[in-house]
Amino acid sequence: MEFQDKHILITGGSSGIGKALLAEFIERGCRNLAIVGRDQEKLEAVAGEYRDAEILTLQGDVAQVEDLNRIVTVLSEKWGVLDILVNNAGVVSAGLLENMSDEDIISQVNINVTGVLLLTRKCLPLLQKSKGGALIGVSSGLGYIANPFYSVYAATKAAVRQFSDAMRRELHQYPIHVMTIYPTATDTPMMTNAAVDNMDDPAMVARESIDGLVMGKINVIFGGEQRLDDIRTNFLDPLKMDEKSISRYEELKERTAKHRAM
Ligand SMILES: NC(=O)c1ccc[n+]([C@@H]2O[C@H](COP(=O)([O-])OP(=O)(O)OC[C@H]3O[C@@H](n4cnc5c(N)ncnc54)[C@H](OP(=O)(O)O)[C@@H]3O)[C@@H](O)[C@H]2O)c1
């Protein structure tokens, strides 16, 4: 896939993995990009870092239908086509389900899932005009293997995985490649309070993800061979993964106690 003439929309393009994907697409020659986020100043600061590309900054909350409608109207008027949609914006709130506020449950679902479904549906008429496009979802290792204290987040990320599979099968007659990225712990603002060592570099995640896109991969899974083994075990013998998780229960509880990025 060549990127020079592509029109690319990245939600959450103002930080972390989304920002790294933006930089990587620009590095590979893309000149027409749009980024979505709730904080306009953050969007403008990021757009100002790249002089070689035209970056539309589209302030909006992916959980708000009217914001999504406005974003798609702007893209429709300015571009008339969309080649690559990256549904990357996401939030996390960890902890025992019994301690989680209604607001954190609702926001995680609305931002991580409902926003993805709605924005994708609203972008479809533009994506279907592409002569070679992609729909990219950003799930998580937790979208395959659910850990305790991430019940809601893991559920949202599993939804992203299923949505991608369904859309790939639904869109087979269009030249739209559907791909899902499964990062493991990556060093971004989302992880500031997560107490994890040796995190992945977002630039590496972006580079390998776009390599995956170029190679036509449908899943780009981070975490190495161990993660792939664990995914197989989790599918074939979930009780074995339960044992693993139970043996680390207290450690996980402590590590995730302050993990909230909403
Ligand atoms: N970092 C990790 O370890 C990790 C691991 C697995 C999966 N992921 C996934 O990777 C994706 C990116 O995460 P990250 O680590 O790069 O997070 P991040 O650094 O916190 O960035 C999140 C981005 O999403 C935007 N955003 C959040 N809520 C939004 C909303 N309601 N509407 C529009 N934009 C919104 C943020 O901008 P505003 O705050 O200005 O809205 C920001 O640009 C997420 O889907 C996350 O679940 C991350």
PDB file of C-alpha atoms and ligand atoms in Angstrom:
ATOM      1  CA  MET A   1       0.000   0.000   0.000  1.00  0.00           C
ATOM      2  CA  GLU A   2       1.304   3.446  -0.962  1.00  0.00           C
ATOM      3  CA  PHE A   3       0.366   6.313   1.338  1.00  0.00           C
ATOM      4  CA  GLN A   4       1.140   9.472  -0.710  1.00  0.00           C
ATOM      5  CA  ASP A   5      -2.404  10.004  -1.966  1.00  0.00           C
ATOM      6  CA  LYS A   6      -4.295   8.547   0.962  1.00  0.00           C
ATOM      7  CA  HIS A   7      -6.658  10.499   3.176  1.00  0.00           C
ATOM      8  CA  ILE A   8      -6.336   9.236   6.734  1.00  0.00           C
ATOM      9  CA  LEU A   9      -8.431   9.914   9.838  1.00  0.00           C
ATOM     10  CA  ILE A  10      -6.980   8.974  13.230  1.00  0.00           C
ATOM     11  CA  THR A  11      -9.098   9.315  16.360  1.00  0.00           C
ATOM     12  CA  GLY A  12      -6.966  10.067  19.403  1.00  0.00           C
ATOM     13  CA  GLY A  13      -4.228  11.296  17.071  1.00  0.00           C
ATOM     14  CA  SER A  14      -3.076  13.903  19.593  1.00  0.00           C
ATOM     15  CA  SER A  15      -1.297  11.512  21.965  1.00  0.00           C
ATOM     16  CA  GLY A  16       0.413   8.183  22.473  1.00  0.00           C
ATOM     17  CA  ILE A  17      -0.135   5.466  19.876  1.00  0.00           C
ATOM     18  CA  GLY A  18      -2.404   7.669  17.716  1.00  0.00           C
ATOM     19  CA  LYS A  19       0.218  10.394  17.546  1.00  0.00           C
ATOM     20  CA  ALA A  20       2.900   7.811  16.731  1.00  0.00           C
ATOM     21  CA  LEU A  21       0.708   6.431  13.909  1.00  0.00           C
ATOM     22  CA  LEU A  22       0.281   9.978  12.603  1.00  0.00           C
ATOM     23  CA  ALA A  23       4.071  10.477  12.578  1.00  0.00           C
ATOM     24  CA  GLU A  24       4.639   7.120  10.874  1.00  0.00           C
ATOM     25  CA  PHE A  25       2.070   7.770   8.123  1.00  0.00           C
ATOM     26  CA  ILE A  26       3.690  11.166   7.475  1.00  0.00           C
ATOM     27  CA  GLU A  27       7.145   9.534   7.442  1.00  0.00           C
ATOM     28  CA  ARG A  28       5.839   7.158   4.758  1.00  0.00           C
ATOM     29  CA  GLY A  29       4.662  10.003   2.551  1.00  0.00           C
ATOM     30  CA  CYS A  30       1.079  10.673   3.561  1.00  0.00           C
ATOM     31  CA  ARG A  31       0.104  14.353   3.197  1.00  0.00           C
ATOM     32  CA  ASN A  32      -3.620  14.430   4.023  1.00  0.00           C
ATOM     33  CA  LEU A  33      -4.471  13.508   7.571  1.00  0.00           C
ATOM     34  CA  ALA A  34      -7.080  14.402  10.156  1.00  0.00           C
ATOM     35  CA  ILE A  35      -6.909  13.878  13.893  1.00  0.00           C
ATOM     36  CA  VAL A  36      -9.750  13.833  16.401  1.00  0.00           C
ATOM     37  CA  GLY A  37      -9.576  14.506  20.137  1.00  0.00           C
ATOM     38  CA  ARG A  38     -11.517  16.329  22.832  1.00  0.00           C
ATOM     39  CA  ASP A  39      -8.774  18.890  23.542  1.00  0.00           C
ATOM     40  CA  GLN A  40      -8.314  21.329  20.648  1.00  0.00           C
ATOM     41  CA  GLU A  41      -5.058  22.773  22.054  1.00  0.00           C
ATOM     42  CA  LYS A  42      -3.480  19.322  22.141  1.00  0.00           C
ATOM     43  CA  LEU A  43      -4.602  18.673  18.559  1.00  0.00           C
ATOM     44  CA  GLU A  44      -3.154  21.967  17.325  1.00  0.00           C
ATOM     45  CA  ALA A  45       0.127  21.467  19.168  1.00  0.00           C
ATOM     46  CA  VAL A  46       0.584  18.080  17.488  1.00  0.00           C
ATOM     47  CA  ALA A  47      -0.462  19.364  14.049  1.00  0.00           C
ATOM     48  CA  GLY A  48       2.080  22.183  14.447  1.00  0.00           C
ATOM     49  CA  GLU A  49       4.901  19.649  14.793  1.00  0.00           C
ATOM     50  CA  TYR A  50       4.507  18.468  11.189  1.00  0.00           C
ATOM     51  CA  ARG A  51       5.097  21.013   8.467  1.00  0.00           C
ATOM     52  CA  ASP A  52       5.244  18.501   5.589  1.00  0.00           C
ATOM     53  CA  ALA A  53       1.642  17.399   5.873  1.00  0.00           C
ATOM     54  CA  GLU A  54      -1.759  19.022   5.955  1.00  0.00           C
ATOM     55  CA  ILE A  55      -3.345  17.952   9.214  1.00  0.00           C
ATOM     56  CA  LEU A  56      -6.974  18.769   9.894  1.00  0.00           C
ATOM     57  CA  THR A  57      -7.643  19.116  13.599  1.00  0.00           C
ATOM     58  CA  LEU A  58     -11.175  18.004  14.367  1.00  0.00           C
ATOM     59  CA  GLN A  59     -12.146  18.694  17.961  1.00  0.00           C
ATOM     60  CA  GLY A  60     -14.766  16.260  19.157  1.00  0.00           C
ATOM     61  CA  ASP A  61     -15.748  13.520  21.550  1.00  0.00           C
ATOM     62  CA  VAL A  62     -16.211  10.160  19.827  1.00  0.00           C
ATOM     63  CA  ALA A  63     -18.909   9.354  22.379  1.00  0.00           C
ATOM     64  CA  GLN A  64     -21.064  12.272  21.149  1.00  0.00           C
ATOM     65  CA  VAL A  65     -23.190  11.574  18.071  1.00  0.00           C
ATOM     66  CA  GLU A  66     -23.416  15.234  17.083  1.00  0.00           C
ATOM     67  CA  ASP A  67     -19.601  15.557  17.202  1.00  0.00           C
ATOM     68  CA  LEU A  68     -19.261  12.505  14.946  1.00  0.00           C
ATOM     69  CA  ASN A  69     -21.791  13.946  12.500  1.00  0.00           C
ATOM     70  CA  ARG A  70     -19.874  17.232  12.372  1.00  0.00           C
ATOM     71  CA  ILE A  71     -16.528  15.449  11.870  1.00  0.00           C
ATOM     72  CA  VAL A  72     -17.849  13.350   8.992  1.00  0.00           C
ATOM     73  CA  THR A  73     -19.500  16.379   7.367  1.00  0.00           C
ATOM     74  CA  VAL A  74     -16.185  18.265   7.433  1.00  0.00           C
ATOM     75  CA  LEU A  75     -14.328  15.314   5.885  1.00  0.00           C
ATOM     76  CA  SER A  76     -17.016  14.873   3.293  1.00  0.00           C
ATOM     77  CA  GLU A  77     -16.786  18.539   2.260  1.00  0.00           C
ATOM     78  CA  LYS A  78     -12.979  18.814   2.402  1.00  0.00           C
ATOM     79  CA  TRP A  79     -11.948  15.395   1.050  1.00  0.00           C
ATOM     80  CA  GLY A  80     -15.020  13.673  -0.373  1.00  0.00           C
ATOM     81  CA  VAL A  81     -13.290  10.356   0.274  1.00  0.00           C
ATOM     82  CA  LEU A  82     -11.638   8.563   3.183  1.00  0.00           C
ATOM     83  CA  ASP A  83      -8.994   5.922   2.577  1.00  0.00           C
ATOM     84  CA  ILE A  84      -7.962   4.915   6.080  1.00  0.00           C
ATOM     85  CA  LEU A  85      -9.955   5.201   9.295  1.00  0.00           C
ATOM     86  CA  VAL A  86      -7.998   4.435  12.454  1.00  0.00           C
ATOM     87  CA  ASN A  87     -10.312   3.972  15.428  1.00  0.00           C
ATOM     88  CA  ASN A  88      -7.666   4.544  18.067  1.00  0.00           C
ATOM     89  CA  ALA A  89      -9.170   6.887  20.712  1.00  0.00           C
ATOM     90  CA  GLY A  90      -9.657   5.019  23.948  1.00  0.00           C
ATOM     91  CA  VAL A  91      -9.824   5.354  27.717  1.00  0.00           C
ATOM     92  CA  VAL A  92      -9.278   3.016  30.632  1.00  0.00           C
ATOM     93  CA  SER A  93     -10.428   2.731  34.213  1.00  0.00           C
ATOM     94  CA  ALA A  94      -9.174  -0.269  36.187  1.00  0.00           C
ATOM     95  CA  GLY A  95     -10.339  -1.761  39.459  1.00  0.00           C
ATOM     96  CA  LEU A  96     -12.785  -4.239  40.899  1.00  0.00           C
ATOM     97  CA  LEU A  97     -16.092  -4.006  39.082  1.00  0.00           C
ATOM     98  CA  GLU A  98     -17.879  -3.539  42.402  1.00  0.00           C
ATOM     99  CA  ASN A  99     -15.884  -0.356  43.040  1.00  0.00           C
ATOM    100  CA  MET A 100     -16.244   1.188  39.603  1.00  0.00           C
ATOM    101  CA  SER A 101     -18.496   4.209  39.161  1.00  0.00           C
ATOM    102  CA  ASP A 102     -21.416   4.054  36.733  1.00  0.00           C
ATOM    103  CA  GLU A 103     -19.817   6.975  34.898  1.00  0.00           C
ATOM    104  CA  ASP A 104     -16.531   5.133  34.289  1.00  0.00           C
ATOM    105  CA  ILE A 105     -18.377   2.061  33.023  1.00  0.00           C
ATOM    106  CA  ILE A 106     -20.593   4.071  30.687  1.00  0.00           C
ATOM    107  CA  SER A 107     -17.735   6.244  29.378  1.00  0.00           C
ATOM    108  CA  GLN A 108     -15.449   3.290  28.650  1.00  0.00           C
ATOM    109  CA  VAL A 109     -18.191   1.579  26.664  1.00  0.00           C
ATOM    110  CA  ASN A 110     -19.273   4.759  24.879  1.00  0.00           C
ATOM    111  CA  ILE A 111     -15.759   5.869  23.927  1.00  0.00           C
ATOM    112  CA  ASN A 112     -14.093   2.508  23.279  1.00  0.00           C
ATOM    113  CA  VAL A 113     -17.007   0.755  21.596  1.00  0.00           C
ATOM    114  CA  THR A 114     -20.048   2.863  20.692  1.00  0.00           C
ATOM    115  CA  GLY A 115     -17.861   5.639  19.261  1.00  0.00           C
ATOM    116  CA  VAL A 116     -16.024   3.091  17.096  1.00  0.00           C
ATOM    117  CA  LEU A 117     -19.229   1.568  15.745  1.00  0.00           C
ATOM    118  CA  LEU A 118     -20.902   4.902  15.058  1.00  0.00           C
ATOM    119  CA  LEU A 119     -17.908   6.635  13.518  1.00  0.00           C
ATOM    120  CA  THR A 120     -17.249   3.640  11.286  1.00  0.00           C
ATOM    121  CA  ARG A 121     -20.844   3.547  10.102  1.00  0.00           C
ATOM    122  CA  LYS A 122     -20.853   7.275   9.418  1.00  0.00           C
ATOM    123  CA  CYS A 123     -17.527   7.026   7.532  1.00  0.00           C
ATOM    124  CA  LEU A 124     -18.565   4.056   5.380  1.00  0.00           C
ATOM    125  CA  PRO A 125     -19.910   6.098   2.437  1.00  0.00           C
ATOM    126  CA  LEU A 126     -16.539   7.908   2.269  1.00  0.00           C
ATOM    127  CA  LEU A 127     -14.494   4.723   2.808  1.00  0.00           C
ATOM    128  CA  GLN A 128     -16.443   2.919   0.106  1.00  0.00           C
ATOM    129  CA  LYS A 129     -15.221   5.551  -2.379  1.00  0.00           C
ATOM    130  CA  SER A 130     -11.599   4.619  -1.709  1.00  0.00           C
ATOM    131  CA  LYS A 131      -9.728   2.722  -4.385  1.00  0.00           C
ATOM    132  CA  GLY A 132      -7.582   1.052  -1.750  1.00  0.00           C
ATOM    133  CA  GLY A 133      -8.338   1.745   1.870  1.00  0.00           C
ATOM    134  CA  ALA A 134      -8.266   0.336   5.360  1.00  0.00           C
ATOM    135  CA  LEU A 135     -10.331   0.193   8.517  1.00  0.00           C
ATOM    136  CA  ILE A 136      -8.019  -0.132  11.498  1.00  0.00           C
ATOM    137  CA  GLY A 137      -9.129  -0.917  15.023  1.00  0.00           C
ATOM    138  CA  VAL A 138      -6.965  -0.528  18.094  1.00  0.00           C
ATOM    139  CA  SER A 139      -7.865  -3.260  20.541  1.00  0.00           C
ATOM    140  CA  SER A 140      -5.470  -4.451  23.279  1.00  0.00           C
ATOM    141  CA  GLY A 141      -3.834  -7.626  24.532  1.00  0.00           C
ATOM    142  CA  LEU A 142      -6.741  -7.524  26.987  1.00  0.00           C
ATOM    143  CA  GLY A 143      -9.085  -7.879  24.024  1.00  0.00           C
ATOM    144  CA  TYR A 144      -7.853 -11.473  23.763  1.00  0.00           C
ATOM    145  CA  ILE A 145      -7.005 -12.289  27.359  1.00  0.00           C
ATOM    146  CA  ALA A 146      -9.116 -10.625  30.027  1.00  0.00           C
ATOM    147  CA  ASN A 147      -7.301  -9.841  33.269  1.00  0.00           C
ATOM    148  CA  PRO A 148      -8.999  -9.212  36.591  1.00  0.00           C
ATOM    149  CA  PHE A 149      -9.410  -5.498  37.434  1.00  0.00           C
ATOM    150  CA  TYR A 150      -9.912  -4.739  33.722  1.00  0.00           C
ATOM    151  CA  SER A 151     -13.360  -6.304  33.320  1.00  0.00           C
ATOM    152  CA  VAL A 152     -14.960  -3.318  31.592  1.00  0.00           C
ATOM    153  CA  TYR A 153     -11.914  -2.268  29.564  1.00  0.00           C
ATOM    154  CA  ALA A 154     -11.274  -5.869  28.457  1.00  0.00           C
ATOM    155  CA  ALA A 155     -14.922  -6.217  27.416  1.00  0.00           C
ATOM    156  CA  THR A 156     -14.663  -3.058  25.306  1.00  0.00           C
ATOM    157  CA  LYS A 157     -11.462  -4.251  23.637  1.00  0.00           C
ATOM    158  CA  ALA A 158     -12.911  -7.695  22.887  1.00  0.00           C
ATOM    159  CA  ALA A 159     -15.793  -5.842  21.224  1.00  0.00           C
ATOM    160  CA  VAL A 160     -13.297  -4.031  18.979  1.00  0.00           C
ATOM    161  CA  ARG A 161     -11.836  -7.406  17.955  1.00  0.00           C
ATOM    162  CA  GLN A 162     -15.231  -8.874  17.082  1.00  0.00           C
ATOM    163  CA  PHE A 163     -16.302  -5.728  15.259  1.00  0.00           C
ATOM    164  CA  SER A 164     -13.192  -5.906  13.058  1.00  0.00           C
ATOM    165  CA  ASP A 165     -13.804  -9.548  12.161  1.00  0.00           C
ATOM    166  CA  ALA A 166     -17.429  -8.858  11.280  1.00  0.00           C
ATOM    167  CA  MET A 167     -16.553  -5.785   9.206  1.00  0.00           C
ATOM    168  CA  ARG A 168     -13.842  -7.626   7.296  1.00  0.00           C
ATOM    169  CA  ARG A 169     -16.416 -10.218   6.275  1.00  0.00           C
ATOM    170  CA  GLU A 170     -19.080  -7.589   5.606  1.00  0.00           C
ATOM    171  CA  LEU A 171     -16.837  -5.398   3.438  1.00  0.00           C
ATOM    172  CA  HIS A 172     -15.204  -8.166   1.417  1.00  0.00           C
ATOM    173  CA  GLN A 173     -16.463  -6.753  -1.878  1.00  0.00           C
ATOM    174  CA  TYR A 174     -14.728  -3.395  -1.270  1.00  0.00           C
ATOM    175  CA  PRO A 175     -10.996  -2.704  -1.490  1.00  0.00           C
ATOM    176  CA  ILE A 176     -10.966  -1.930   2.230  1.00  0.00           C
ATOM    177  CA  HIS A 177      -8.498  -3.920   4.300  1.00  0.00           C
ATOM    178  CA  VAL A 178      -9.659  -4.463   7.880  1.00  0.00           C
ATOM    179  CA  MET A 179      -6.905  -4.792  10.449  1.00  0.00           C
ATOM    180  CA  THR A 180      -6.750  -4.853  14.241  1.00  0.00           C
ATOM    181  CA  ILE A 181      -3.815  -3.816  16.403  1.00  0.00           C
ATOM    182  CA  TYR A 182      -3.342  -5.488  19.795  1.00  0.00           C
ATOM    183  CA  PRO A 183      -0.784  -3.438  21.752  1.00  0.00           C
ATOM    184  CA  THR A 184       0.547  -4.682  25.041  1.00  0.00           C
ATOM    185  CA  ALA A 185       1.646  -2.144  27.703  1.00  0.00           C
ATOM    186  CA  THR A 186       2.938   0.823  25.692  1.00  0.00           C
ATOM    187  CA  ASP A 187       4.613   3.914  27.098  1.00  0.00           C
ATOM    188  CA  THR A 188       1.930   6.576  26.580  1.00  0.00           C
ATOM    189  CA  PRO A 189       0.054   9.032  28.827  1.00  0.00           C
ATOM    190  CA  MET A 190      -2.646   6.345  29.246  1.00  0.00           C
ATOM    191  CA  MET A 191      -0.133   4.277  31.216  1.00  0.00           C
ATOM    192  CA  THR A 192       1.180   7.031  33.507  1.00  0.00           C
ATOM    193  CA  ASN A 193      -0.536   5.523  36.556  1.00  0.00           C
ATOM    194  CA  ALA A 194      -0.290   1.855  35.584  1.00  0.00           C
ATOM    195  CA  ALA A 195       2.944   0.900  37.368  1.00  0.00           C
ATOM    196  CA  VAL A 196       4.340  -1.262  34.554  1.00  0.00           C
ATOM    197  CA  ASP A 197       8.036  -1.628  33.681  1.00  0.00           C
ATOM    198  CA  ASN A 198       9.552  -2.286  30.248  1.00  0.00           C
ATOM    199  CA  MET A 199       6.730  -0.893  28.191  1.00  0.00           C
ATOM    200  CA  ASP A 200       6.751  -0.877  24.396  1.00  0.00           C
ATOM    201  CA  ASP A 201       7.721   2.286  22.571  1.00  0.00           C
ATOM    202  CA  PRO A 202       4.708   3.837  20.761  1.00  0.00           C
ATOM    203  CA  ALA A 203       6.898   4.616  17.725  1.00  0.00           C
ATOM    204  CA  MET A 204       7.748   0.897  17.440  1.00  0.00           C
ATOM    205  CA  VAL A 205       4.064  -0.018  17.801  1.00  0.00           C
ATOM    206  CA  ALA A 206       3.161   2.419  15.014  1.00  0.00           C
ATOM    207  CA  ARG A 207       5.978   1.255  12.732  1.00  0.00           C
ATOM    208  CA  GLU A 208       5.183  -2.443  13.114  1.00  0.00           C
ATOM    209  CA  SER A 209       1.456  -1.807  12.773  1.00  0.00           C
ATOM    210  CA  ILE A 210       1.885   0.041   9.479  1.00  0.00           C
ATOM    211  CA  ASP A 211       4.346  -2.636   8.312  1.00  0.00           C
ATOM    212  CA  GLY A 212       1.534  -5.089   9.102  1.00  0.00           C
ATOM    213  CA  LEU A 213      -0.885  -3.034   7.027  1.00  0.00           C
ATOM    214  CA  VAL A 214       1.533  -2.973   4.089  1.00  0.00           C
ATOM    215  CA  MET A 215       1.917  -6.755   4.366  1.00  0.00           C
ATOM    216  CA  GLY A 216      -1.865  -7.250   4.450  1.00  0.00           C
ATOM    217  CA  LYS A 217      -1.944  -8.665   7.976  1.00  0.00           C
ATOM    218  CA  ILE A 218      -5.357  -8.774   9.618  1.00  0.00           C
ATOM    219  CA  ASN A 219      -4.025  -8.828  13.191  1.00  0.00           C
ATOM    220  CA  VAL A 220      -0.897  -7.178  14.559  1.00  0.00           C
ATOM    221  CA  ILE A 221      -0.348  -8.638  18.012  1.00  0.00           C
ATOM    222  CA  PHE A 222       2.347  -7.272  20.325  1.00  0.00           C
ATOM    223  CA  GLY A 223       3.908  -9.104  23.269  1.00  0.00           C
ATOM    224  CA  GLY A 224       5.970 -11.670  21.378  1.00  0.00           C
ATOM    225  CA  GLU A 225       5.714 -15.465  21.276  1.00  0.00           C
ATOM    226  CA  GLN A 226       4.602 -15.630  24.908  1.00  0.00           C
ATOM    227  CA  ARG A 227       1.505 -13.576  24.132  1.00  0.00           C
ATOM    228  CA  LEU A 228       0.657 -15.785  21.145  1.00  0.00           C
ATOM    229  CA  ASP A 229       1.039 -18.893  23.338  1.00  0.00           C
ATOM    230  CA  ASP A 230      -1.149 -17.333  26.018  1.00  0.00           C
ATOM    231  CA  ILE A 231      -3.848 -16.480  23.464  1.00  0.00           C
ATOM    232  CA  ARG A 232      -3.900 -20.101  22.307  1.00  0.00           C
ATOM    233  CA  THR A 233      -4.029 -21.375  25.899  1.00  0.00           C
ATOM    234  CA  ASN A 234      -6.750 -18.895  26.801  1.00  0.00           C
ATOM    235  CA  PHE A 235      -8.860 -20.219  23.918  1.00  0.00           C
ATOM    236  CA  LEU A 236      -8.171 -23.937  24.328  1.00  0.00           C
ATOM    237  CA  ASP A 237      -7.746 -24.204  28.088  1.00  0.00           C
ATOM    238  CA  PRO A 238      -9.039 -21.060  29.823  1.00  0.00           C
ATOM    239  CA  LEU A 239      -8.797 -22.626  33.283  1.00  0.00           C
ATOM    240  CA  LYS A 240      -5.031 -22.719  32.849  1.00  0.00           C
ATOM    241  CA  MET A 241      -5.066 -18.957  32.319  1.00  0.00           C
ATOM    242  CA  ASP A 242      -7.288 -18.630  35.395  1.00  0.00           C
ATOM    243  CA  GLU A 243      -4.564 -20.354  37.446  1.00  0.00           C
ATOM    244  CA  LYS A 244      -1.950 -17.971  36.082  1.00  0.00           C
ATOM    245  CA  SER A 245      -4.090 -14.970  36.902  1.00  0.00           C
ATOM    246  CA  ILE A 246      -4.972 -16.248  40.396  1.00  0.00           C
ATOM    247  CA  SER A 247      -1.287 -16.718  41.198  1.00  0.00           C
ATOM    248  CA  ARG A 248      -0.704 -13.024  40.333  1.00  0.00           C
ATOM    249  CA  TYR A 249      -3.936 -11.687  41.799  1.00  0.00           C
ATOM    250  CA  GLU A 250      -2.485  -9.534  44.606  1.00  0.00           C
ATOM    251  CA  GLU A 251       0.330  -8.221  42.412  1.00  0.00           C
ATOM    252  CA  LEU A 252      -2.166  -7.277  39.677  1.00  0.00           C
ATOM    253  CA  LYS A 253      -4.487  -5.680  42.201  1.00  0.00           C
ATOM    254  CA  GLU A 254      -1.718  -3.467  43.542  1.00  0.00           C
ATOM    255  CA  ARG A 255      -0.338  -2.618  40.108  1.00  0.00           C
ATOM    256  CA  THR A 256      -3.688  -1.551  38.706  1.00  0.00           C
ATOM    257  CA  ALA A 257      -4.981   0.246  41.800  1.00  0.00           C
ATOM    258  CA  LYS A 258      -4.377   3.731  40.365  1.00  0.00           C
ATOM    259  CA  HIS A 259      -4.725   2.957  36.671  1.00  0.00           C
ATOM    260  CA  ARG A 260      -7.261   5.417  35.334  1.00  0.00           C
ATOM    261  CA  ALA A 261      -6.963   7.540  32.168  1.00  0.00           C
ATOM    262  CA  MET A 262     -10.368   8.920  31.237  1.00  0.00           C
TER     263      MET A 262
HETATM  264  N1  LIG B   1      -0.882   2.415  26.039  1.00  0.00           N
HETATM  265  C1  LIG B   1      -1.132   1.130  26.184  1.00  0.00           C
HETATM  266  O1  LIG B   1      -0.462   0.418  26.963  1.00  0.00           O
HETATM  267  C2  LIG B   1      -2.227   0.476  25.390  1.00  0.00           C
HETATM  268  C3  LIG B   1      -2.284  -0.924  25.381  1.00  0.00           C
HETATM  269  C4  LIG B   1      -3.287  -1.548  24.654  1.00  0.00           C
HETATM  270  C5  LIG B   1      -4.199  -0.795  23.944  1.00  0.00           C
HETATM  271  N2  LIG B   1      -4.134   0.565  23.969  1.00  0.00           N
HETATM  272  C6  LIG B   1      -5.143   1.315  23.219  1.00  0.00           C
HETATM  273  O2  LIG B   1      -4.476   2.179  22.329  1.00  0.00           O
HETATM  274  C7  LIG B   1      -5.292   3.323  22.061  1.00  0.00           C
HETATM  275  C8  LIG B   1      -4.481   4.585  22.263  1.00  0.00           C
HETATM  276  O3  LIG B   1      -4.072   4.619  23.633  1.00  0.00           O
HETATM  277  P1  LIG B   1      -2.845   5.493  24.142  1.00  0.00           P
HETATM  278  O4  LIG B   1      -2.118   4.670  25.099  1.00  0.00           O
HETATM  279  O5  LIG B   1      -2.146   6.123  22.995  1.00  0.00           O
HETATM  280  O6  LIG B   1      -3.654   6.579  24.990  1.00  0.00           O
HETATM  281  P2  LIG B   1      -3.409   8.152  25.242  1.00  0.00           P
HETATM  282  O7  LIG B   1      -1.991   8.501  25.123  1.00  0.00           O
HETATM  283  O8  LIG B   1      -4.129   8.433  26.520  1.00  0.00           O
HETATM  284  O9  LIG B   1      -4.198   8.834  24.033  1.00  0.00           O
HETATM  285  C9  LIG B   1      -5.574   8.699  23.907  1.00  0.00           C
HETATM  286  C10 LIG B   1      -6.031   9.588  22.764  1.00  0.00           C
HETATM  287  O10 LIG B   1      -7.439   9.408  22.602  1.00  0.00           O
HETATM  288  C11 LIG B   1      -8.081  10.677  22.679  1.00  0.00           C
HETATM  289  N3  LIG B   1      -9.399  10.479  23.271  1.00  0.00           N
HETATM  290  C12 LIG B   1      -9.703   9.910  24.466  1.00  0.00           C
HETATM  291  N4  LIG B   1     -11.019   9.928  24.664  1.00  0.00           N
HETATM  292  C13 LIG B   1     -11.575  10.521  23.576  1.00  0.00           C
HETATM  293  C14 LIG B   1     -12.885  10.838  23.200  1.00  0.00           C
HETATM  294  N5  LIG B   1     -13.933  10.583  24.003  1.00  0.00           N
HETATM  295  N6  LIG B   1     -13.108  11.422  21.988  1.00  0.00           N
HETATM  296  C15 LIG B   1     -12.058  11.714  21.187  1.00  0.00           C
HETATM  297  N7  LIG B   1     -10.786  11.443  21.492  1.00  0.00           N
HETATM  298  C16 LIG B   1     -10.547  10.856  22.680  1.00  0.00           C
HETATM  299  C17 LIG B   1      -7.146  11.520  23.553  1.00  0.00           C
HETATM  300  O11 LIG B   1      -7.304  12.916  23.335  1.00  0.00           O
HETATM  301  P3  LIG B   1      -8.233  13.819  24.319  1.00  0.00           P
HETATM  302  O12 LIG B   1      -7.944  13.366  25.733  1.00  0.00           O
HETATM  303  O13 LIG B   1      -7.840  15.224  24.022  1.00  0.00           O
HETATM  304  O14 LIG B   1      -9.631  13.513  23.921  1.00  0.00           O
HETATM  305  C18 LIG B   1      -5.800  11.061  23.031  1.00  0.00           C
HETATM  306  O15 LIG B   1      -5.491  11.712  21.813  1.00  0.00           O
HETATM  307  C19 LIG B   1      -6.491   3.208  23.003  1.00  0.00           C
HETATM  308  O16 LIG B   1      -7.591   2.686  22.307  1.00  0.00           O
HETATM  309  C20 LIG B   1      -6.016   2.212  24.055  1.00  0.00           C
HETATM  310  O17 LIG B   1      -7.084   1.519  24.650  1.00  0.00           O
HETATM  311  C21 LIG B   1      -3.164   1.209  24.673  1.00  0.00           C
END
